mmCIF file of C-alpha atoms in Angstrom:
data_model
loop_
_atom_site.group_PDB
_atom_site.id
_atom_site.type_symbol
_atom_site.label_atom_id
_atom_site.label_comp_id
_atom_site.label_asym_id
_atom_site.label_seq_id
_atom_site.Cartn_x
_atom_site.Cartn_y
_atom_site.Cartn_z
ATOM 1 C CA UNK R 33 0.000 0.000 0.000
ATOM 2 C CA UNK R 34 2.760 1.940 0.877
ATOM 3 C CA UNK R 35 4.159 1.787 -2.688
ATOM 4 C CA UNK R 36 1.381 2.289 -4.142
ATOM 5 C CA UNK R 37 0.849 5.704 -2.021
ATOM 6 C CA UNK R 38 4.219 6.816 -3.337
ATOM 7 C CA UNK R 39 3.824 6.325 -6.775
ATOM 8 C CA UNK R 40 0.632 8.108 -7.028
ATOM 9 C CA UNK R 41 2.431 10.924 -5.319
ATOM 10 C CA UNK R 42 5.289 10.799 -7.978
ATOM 11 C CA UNK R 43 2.844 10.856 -10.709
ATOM 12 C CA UNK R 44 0.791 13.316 -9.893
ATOM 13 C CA UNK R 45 3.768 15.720 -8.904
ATOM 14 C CA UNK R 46 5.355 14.804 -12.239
ATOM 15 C CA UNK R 47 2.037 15.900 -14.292
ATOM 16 C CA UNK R 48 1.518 19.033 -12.096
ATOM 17 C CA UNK R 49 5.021 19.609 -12.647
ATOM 18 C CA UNK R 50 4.219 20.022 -16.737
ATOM 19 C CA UNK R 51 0.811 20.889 -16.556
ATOM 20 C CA UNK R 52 2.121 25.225 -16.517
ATOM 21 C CA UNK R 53 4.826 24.505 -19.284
ATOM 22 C CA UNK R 54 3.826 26.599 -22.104
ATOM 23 C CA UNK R 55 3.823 24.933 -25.817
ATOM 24 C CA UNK R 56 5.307 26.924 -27.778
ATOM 25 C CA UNK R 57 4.037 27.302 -31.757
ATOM 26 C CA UNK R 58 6.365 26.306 -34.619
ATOM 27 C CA UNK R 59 8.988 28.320 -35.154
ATOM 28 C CA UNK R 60 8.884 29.530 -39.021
ATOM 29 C CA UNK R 61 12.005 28.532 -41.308
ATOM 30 C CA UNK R 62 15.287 30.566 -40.793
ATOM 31 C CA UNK R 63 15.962 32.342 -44.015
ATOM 32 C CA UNK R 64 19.559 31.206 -43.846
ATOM 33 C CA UNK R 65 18.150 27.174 -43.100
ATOM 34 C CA UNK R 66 19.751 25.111 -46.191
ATOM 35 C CA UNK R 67 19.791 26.488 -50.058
ATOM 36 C CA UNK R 68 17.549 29.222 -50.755
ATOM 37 C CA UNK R 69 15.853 27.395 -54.092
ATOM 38 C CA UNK R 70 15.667 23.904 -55.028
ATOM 39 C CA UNK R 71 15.468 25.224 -58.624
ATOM 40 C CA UNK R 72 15.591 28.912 -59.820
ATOM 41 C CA UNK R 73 15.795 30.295 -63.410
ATOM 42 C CA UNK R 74 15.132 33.889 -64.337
ATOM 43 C CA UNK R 75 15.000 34.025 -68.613
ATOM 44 C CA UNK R 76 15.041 37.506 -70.409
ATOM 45 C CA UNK R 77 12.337 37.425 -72.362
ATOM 46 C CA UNK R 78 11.796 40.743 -74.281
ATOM 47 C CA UNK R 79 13.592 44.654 -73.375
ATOM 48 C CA UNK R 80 10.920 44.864 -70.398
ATOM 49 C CA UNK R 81 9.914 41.322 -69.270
ATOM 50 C CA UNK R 82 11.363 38.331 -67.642
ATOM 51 C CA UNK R 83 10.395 34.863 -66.860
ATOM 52 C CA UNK R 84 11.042 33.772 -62.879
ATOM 53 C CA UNK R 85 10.887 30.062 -62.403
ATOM 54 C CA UNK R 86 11.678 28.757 -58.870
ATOM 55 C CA UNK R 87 11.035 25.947 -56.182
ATOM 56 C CA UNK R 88 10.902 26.592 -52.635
ATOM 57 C CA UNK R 89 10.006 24.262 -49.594
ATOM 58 C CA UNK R 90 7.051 25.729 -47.549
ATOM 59 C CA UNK R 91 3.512 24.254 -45.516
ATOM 60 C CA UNK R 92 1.196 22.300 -47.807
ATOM 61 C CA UNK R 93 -1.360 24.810 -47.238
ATOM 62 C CA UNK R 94 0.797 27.233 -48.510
ATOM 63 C CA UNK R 95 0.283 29.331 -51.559
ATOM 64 C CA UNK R 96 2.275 31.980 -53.168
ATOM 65 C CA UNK R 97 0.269 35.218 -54.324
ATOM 66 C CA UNK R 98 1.688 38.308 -56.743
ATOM 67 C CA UNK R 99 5.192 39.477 -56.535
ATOM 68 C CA UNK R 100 5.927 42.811 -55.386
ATOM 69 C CA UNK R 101 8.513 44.732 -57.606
ATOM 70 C CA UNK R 102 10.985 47.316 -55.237
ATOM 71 C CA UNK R 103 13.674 49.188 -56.633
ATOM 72 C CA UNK R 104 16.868 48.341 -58.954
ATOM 73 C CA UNK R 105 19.922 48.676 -57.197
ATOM 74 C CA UNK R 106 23.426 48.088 -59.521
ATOM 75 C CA UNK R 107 21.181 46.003 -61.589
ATOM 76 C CA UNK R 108 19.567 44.002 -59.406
ATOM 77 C CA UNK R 109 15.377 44.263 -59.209
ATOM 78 C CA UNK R 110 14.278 43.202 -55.400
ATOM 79 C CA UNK R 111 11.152 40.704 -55.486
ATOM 80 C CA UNK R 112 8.996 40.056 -52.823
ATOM 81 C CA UNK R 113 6.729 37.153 -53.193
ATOM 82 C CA UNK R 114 3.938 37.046 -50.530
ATOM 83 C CA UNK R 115 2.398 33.876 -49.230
ATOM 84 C CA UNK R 116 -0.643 33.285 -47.486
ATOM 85 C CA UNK R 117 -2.071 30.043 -45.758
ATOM 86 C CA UNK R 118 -5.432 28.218 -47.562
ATOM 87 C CA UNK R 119 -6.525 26.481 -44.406
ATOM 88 C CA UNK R 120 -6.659 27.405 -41.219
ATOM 89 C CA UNK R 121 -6.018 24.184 -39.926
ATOM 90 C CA UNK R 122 -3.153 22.417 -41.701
ATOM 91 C CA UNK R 123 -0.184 19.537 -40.973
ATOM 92 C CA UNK R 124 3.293 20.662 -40.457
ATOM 93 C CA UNK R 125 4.126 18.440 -43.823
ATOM 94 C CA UNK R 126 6.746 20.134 -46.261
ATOM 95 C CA UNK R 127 5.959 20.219 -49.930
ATOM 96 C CA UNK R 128 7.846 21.865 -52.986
ATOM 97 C CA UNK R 129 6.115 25.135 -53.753
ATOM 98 C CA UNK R 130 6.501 26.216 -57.514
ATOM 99 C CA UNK R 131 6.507 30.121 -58.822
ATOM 100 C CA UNK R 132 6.356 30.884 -62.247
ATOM 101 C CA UNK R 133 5.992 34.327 -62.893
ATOM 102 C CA UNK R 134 6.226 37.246 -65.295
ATOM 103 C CA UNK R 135 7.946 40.196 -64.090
ATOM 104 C CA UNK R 136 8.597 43.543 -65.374
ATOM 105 C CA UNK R 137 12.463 44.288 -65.961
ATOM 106 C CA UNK R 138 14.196 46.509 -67.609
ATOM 107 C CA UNK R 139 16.884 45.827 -69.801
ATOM 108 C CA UNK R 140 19.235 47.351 -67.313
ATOM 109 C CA UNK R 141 18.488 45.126 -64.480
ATOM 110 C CA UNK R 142 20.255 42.145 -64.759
ATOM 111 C CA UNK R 143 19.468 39.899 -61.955
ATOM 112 C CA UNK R 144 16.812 39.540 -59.310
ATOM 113 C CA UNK R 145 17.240 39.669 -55.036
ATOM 114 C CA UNK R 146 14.069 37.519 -54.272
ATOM 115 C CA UNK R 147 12.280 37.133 -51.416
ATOM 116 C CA UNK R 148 9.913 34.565 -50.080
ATOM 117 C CA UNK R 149 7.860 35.879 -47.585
ATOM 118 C CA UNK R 150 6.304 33.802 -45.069
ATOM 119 C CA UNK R 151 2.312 34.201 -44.592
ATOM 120 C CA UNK R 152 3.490 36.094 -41.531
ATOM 121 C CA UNK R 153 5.037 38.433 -43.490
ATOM 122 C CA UNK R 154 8.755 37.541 -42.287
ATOM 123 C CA UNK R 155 11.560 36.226 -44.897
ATOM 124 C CA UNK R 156 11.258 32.427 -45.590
ATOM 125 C CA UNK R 157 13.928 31.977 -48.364
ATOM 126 C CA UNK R 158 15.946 34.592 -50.315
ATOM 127 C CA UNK R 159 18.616 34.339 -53.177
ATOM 128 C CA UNK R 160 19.893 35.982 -55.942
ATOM 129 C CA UNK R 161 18.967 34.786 -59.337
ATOM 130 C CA UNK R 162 21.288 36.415 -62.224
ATOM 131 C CA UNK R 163 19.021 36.684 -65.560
ATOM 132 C CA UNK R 164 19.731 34.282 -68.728
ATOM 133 C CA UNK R 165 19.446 35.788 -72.110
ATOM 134 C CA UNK R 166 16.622 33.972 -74.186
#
């Protein structure tokens, strides 16, 4: 009985010990967290357009809206590309996210700075892509 007494005790101090321990939510990718792309390509396609082709890993309920075109600096255009969540309720699986885009480029810009944004709003994956003559 005795034993019995004493491991109740030790249980139920153990679970009161946990029961106040926050959980904390998922922590969103690190920018700097492995290569930026699986697969990038940006392809001149006339003076004022080029093609962006890319692969990222993000949720599965994870979809990538317009980019967002910033300024040219030595060249290089800055892309955003927001994200935004299609469920509210989703697993934490990883899928490849595809992004195949048209974006508006000078002739003088010769590469792009993109950023994945996170449907946070924070930076999920960045790189520079340098732009391939068609």
């Amino acid at each position: 009985m005795r034993q019995f007494a004493l491991a109740t005790i030790l249980a139920l101090s153990t679970s009161a010990a946990f029961a106040d321990a926050p959980f904390a939510p998922m922590p969103e990718p690190s920018p700097n967290e492995g290569p930026a792309f699986i697969d990038s390509s940006a392809t001149r396609l006339d003076a004022d357009q080029v093609q962006l082709k890319l692969t990222f890993e993000g949720g599965a309920c994870q979809a990538v809206d317009e980019p967002v075109l910033d300024e040219v600096s030595g060249g290089t255009l800055a892309v955003t590309i927001p994200t935004h969540d299609t469920s509210e309720m989703c697993t934490m699986q990883i899928v490849q996210i595809p992004v195949d885009v048209t974006i508006a480029a000078g002739a003088d810009v010769t590469a792009l700075d993109v950023t994945i944004q996170a449907p946070s709003g924070q930076p999920q994956h960045s790189g520079t892509i340098e732009i391939a003559a068609d």
